[in-house]
mmCIF file of C-alpha atoms in Angstrom:
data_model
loop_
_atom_site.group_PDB
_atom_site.id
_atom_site.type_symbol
_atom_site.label_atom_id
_atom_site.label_comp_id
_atom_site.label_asym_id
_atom_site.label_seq_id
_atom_site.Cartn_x
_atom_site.Cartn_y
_atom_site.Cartn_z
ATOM 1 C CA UNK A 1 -4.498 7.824 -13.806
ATOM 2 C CA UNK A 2 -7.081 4.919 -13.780
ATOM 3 C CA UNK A 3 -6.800 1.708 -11.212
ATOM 4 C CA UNK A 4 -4.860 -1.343 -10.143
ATOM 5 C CA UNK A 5 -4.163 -3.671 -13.445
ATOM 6 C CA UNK A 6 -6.389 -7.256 -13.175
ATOM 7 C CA UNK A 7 -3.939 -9.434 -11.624
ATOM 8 C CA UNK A 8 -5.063 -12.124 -8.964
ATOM 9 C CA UNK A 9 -6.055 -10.802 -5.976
ATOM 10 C CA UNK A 10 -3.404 -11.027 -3.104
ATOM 11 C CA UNK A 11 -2.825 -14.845 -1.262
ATOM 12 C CA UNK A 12 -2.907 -13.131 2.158
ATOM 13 C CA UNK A 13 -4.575 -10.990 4.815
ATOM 14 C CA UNK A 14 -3.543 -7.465 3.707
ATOM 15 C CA UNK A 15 -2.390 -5.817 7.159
ATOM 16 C CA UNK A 16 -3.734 -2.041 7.122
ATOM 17 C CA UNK A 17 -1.717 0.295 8.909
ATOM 18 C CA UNK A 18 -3.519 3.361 10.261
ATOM 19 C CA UNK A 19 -1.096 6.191 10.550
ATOM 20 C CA UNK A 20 -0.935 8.293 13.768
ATOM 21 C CA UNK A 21 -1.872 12.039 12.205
ATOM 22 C CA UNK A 22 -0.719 13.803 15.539
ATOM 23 C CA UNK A 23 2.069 16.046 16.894
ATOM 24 C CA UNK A 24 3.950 15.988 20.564
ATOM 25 C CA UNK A 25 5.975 18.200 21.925
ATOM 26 C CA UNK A 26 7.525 17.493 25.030
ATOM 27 C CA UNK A 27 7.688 20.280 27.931
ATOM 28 C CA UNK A 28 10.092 21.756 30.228
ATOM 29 C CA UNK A 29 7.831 20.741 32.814
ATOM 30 C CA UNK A 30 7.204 17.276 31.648
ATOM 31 C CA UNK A 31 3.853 17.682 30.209
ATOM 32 C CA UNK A 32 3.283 16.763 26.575
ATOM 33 C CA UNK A 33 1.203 18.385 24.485
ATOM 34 C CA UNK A 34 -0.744 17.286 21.808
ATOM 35 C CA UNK A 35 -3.054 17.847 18.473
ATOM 36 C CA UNK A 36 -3.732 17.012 15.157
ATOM 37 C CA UNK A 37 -1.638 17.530 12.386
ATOM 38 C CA UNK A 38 -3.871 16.713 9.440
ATOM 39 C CA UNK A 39 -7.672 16.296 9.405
ATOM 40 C CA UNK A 40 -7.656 13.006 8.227
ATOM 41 C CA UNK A 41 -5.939 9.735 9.296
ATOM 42 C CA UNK A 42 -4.432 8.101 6.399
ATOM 43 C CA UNK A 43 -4.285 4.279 5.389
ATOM 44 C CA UNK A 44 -1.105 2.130 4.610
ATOM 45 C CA UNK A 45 -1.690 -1.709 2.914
ATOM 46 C CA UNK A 46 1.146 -4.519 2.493
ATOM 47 C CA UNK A 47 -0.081 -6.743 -0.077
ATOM 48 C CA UNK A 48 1.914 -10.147 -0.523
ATOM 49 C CA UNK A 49 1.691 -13.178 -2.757
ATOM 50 C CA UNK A 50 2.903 -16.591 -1.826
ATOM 51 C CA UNK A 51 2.953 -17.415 -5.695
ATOM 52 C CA UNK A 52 1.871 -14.939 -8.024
ATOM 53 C CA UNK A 53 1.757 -15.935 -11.879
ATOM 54 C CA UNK A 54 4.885 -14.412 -13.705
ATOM 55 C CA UNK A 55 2.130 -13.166 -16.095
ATOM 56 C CA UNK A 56 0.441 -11.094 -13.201
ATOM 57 C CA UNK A 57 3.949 -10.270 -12.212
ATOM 58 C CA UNK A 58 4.724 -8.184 -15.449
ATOM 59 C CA UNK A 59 1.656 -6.495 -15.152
ATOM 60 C CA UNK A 60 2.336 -5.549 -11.851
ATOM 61 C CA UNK A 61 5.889 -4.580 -12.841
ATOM 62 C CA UNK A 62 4.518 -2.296 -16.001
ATOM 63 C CA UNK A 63 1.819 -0.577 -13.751
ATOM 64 C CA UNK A 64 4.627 0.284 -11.163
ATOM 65 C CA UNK A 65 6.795 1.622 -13.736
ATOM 66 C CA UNK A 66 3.662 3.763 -15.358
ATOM 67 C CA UNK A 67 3.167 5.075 -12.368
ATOM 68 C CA UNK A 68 6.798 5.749 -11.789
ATOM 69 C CA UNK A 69 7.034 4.150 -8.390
ATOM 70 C CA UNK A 70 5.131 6.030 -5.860
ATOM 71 C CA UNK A 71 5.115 9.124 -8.192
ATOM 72 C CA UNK A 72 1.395 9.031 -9.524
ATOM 73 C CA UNK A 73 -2.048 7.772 -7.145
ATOM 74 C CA UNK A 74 -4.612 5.726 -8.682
ATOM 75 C CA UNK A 75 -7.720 3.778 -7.946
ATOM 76 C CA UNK A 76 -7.487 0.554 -5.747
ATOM 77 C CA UNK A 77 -9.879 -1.274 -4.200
ATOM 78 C CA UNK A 78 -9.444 -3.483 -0.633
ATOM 79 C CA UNK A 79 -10.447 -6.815 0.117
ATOM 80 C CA UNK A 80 -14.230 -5.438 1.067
ATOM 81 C CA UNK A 81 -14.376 -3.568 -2.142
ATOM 82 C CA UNK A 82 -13.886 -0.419 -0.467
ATOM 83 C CA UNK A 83 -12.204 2.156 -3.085
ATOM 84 C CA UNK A 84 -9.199 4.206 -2.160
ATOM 85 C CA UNK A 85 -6.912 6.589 -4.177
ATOM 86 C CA UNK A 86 -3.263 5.309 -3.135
ATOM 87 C CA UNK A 87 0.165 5.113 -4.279
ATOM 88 C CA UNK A 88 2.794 2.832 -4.402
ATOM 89 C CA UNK A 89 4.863 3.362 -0.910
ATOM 90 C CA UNK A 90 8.269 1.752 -1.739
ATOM 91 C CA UNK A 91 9.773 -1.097 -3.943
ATOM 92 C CA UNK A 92 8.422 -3.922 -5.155
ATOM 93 C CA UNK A 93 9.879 -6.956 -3.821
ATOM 94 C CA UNK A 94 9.543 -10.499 -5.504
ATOM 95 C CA UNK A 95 11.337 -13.662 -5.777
ATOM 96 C CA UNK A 96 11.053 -16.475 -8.061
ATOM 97 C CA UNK A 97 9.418 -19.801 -6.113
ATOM 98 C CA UNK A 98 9.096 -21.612 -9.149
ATOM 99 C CA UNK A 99 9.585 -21.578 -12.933
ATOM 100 C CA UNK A 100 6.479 -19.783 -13.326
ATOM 101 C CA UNK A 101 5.073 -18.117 -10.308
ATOM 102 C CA UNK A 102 6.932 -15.573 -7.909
ATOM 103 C CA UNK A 103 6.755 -14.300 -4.199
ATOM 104 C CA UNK A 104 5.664 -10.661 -4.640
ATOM 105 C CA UNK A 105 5.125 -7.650 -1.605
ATOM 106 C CA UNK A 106 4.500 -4.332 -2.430
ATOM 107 C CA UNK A 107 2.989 -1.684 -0.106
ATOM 108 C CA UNK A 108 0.336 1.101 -0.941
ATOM 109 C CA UNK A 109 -0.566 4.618 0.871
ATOM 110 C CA UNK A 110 -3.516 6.232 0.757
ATOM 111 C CA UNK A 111 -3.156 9.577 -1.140
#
């Protein structure tokens, strides 16, 4: 699958979420006990814009549904140009601000 279609960058920070890769379990005794559950510690994004062109907005749209939600990973790049193979992690939320531009969030999850 190649990468992220050329739409305007998001208008926002993009929070990064890093995800807690351990287990617990809880003893009789009241000790917990802990390790890793995966060897590496995975990334999560929220991207939002304040006004994103309806144009973008379709090509966002048509990428999602190529991808068939969070079904396929491809190529993305953060805001320091670091690249990252993610997928979509839930809907795509957006709301019309103005005849021509919307409020979009989406999130993304490293693969």
């Amino acid at each position: 699958m190649s990468g992220w279609p050329a739409i305007q960058k998001p208008s926002i920070s993009m929070p990064t979420k890093v995800k807690d890769n351990s287990l617990a379990s809880q003893q009789v005794n009241g000790m917990k006990i802990t390790r890793a559950k995966y060897t590496r510690q995975l990334r999560e994004w929220s991207l939002k814009w304040n006004a994103m062109p309806d144009t973008d907005l379709v090509q966002l749209l048509s990428w999602y549904a190529t991808c068939a939600g969070g079904a396929a990973s491809f190529s993305w790049s953060d805001e320091f140009n670091n690249s990252f193979t993610v997928r979509f992690a839930g809907d795509v939320d957006h709301e019309s601000v103005s005849s021509t531009h919307s409020q979009v969030s989406v999130k993304l999850e490293e693969v």
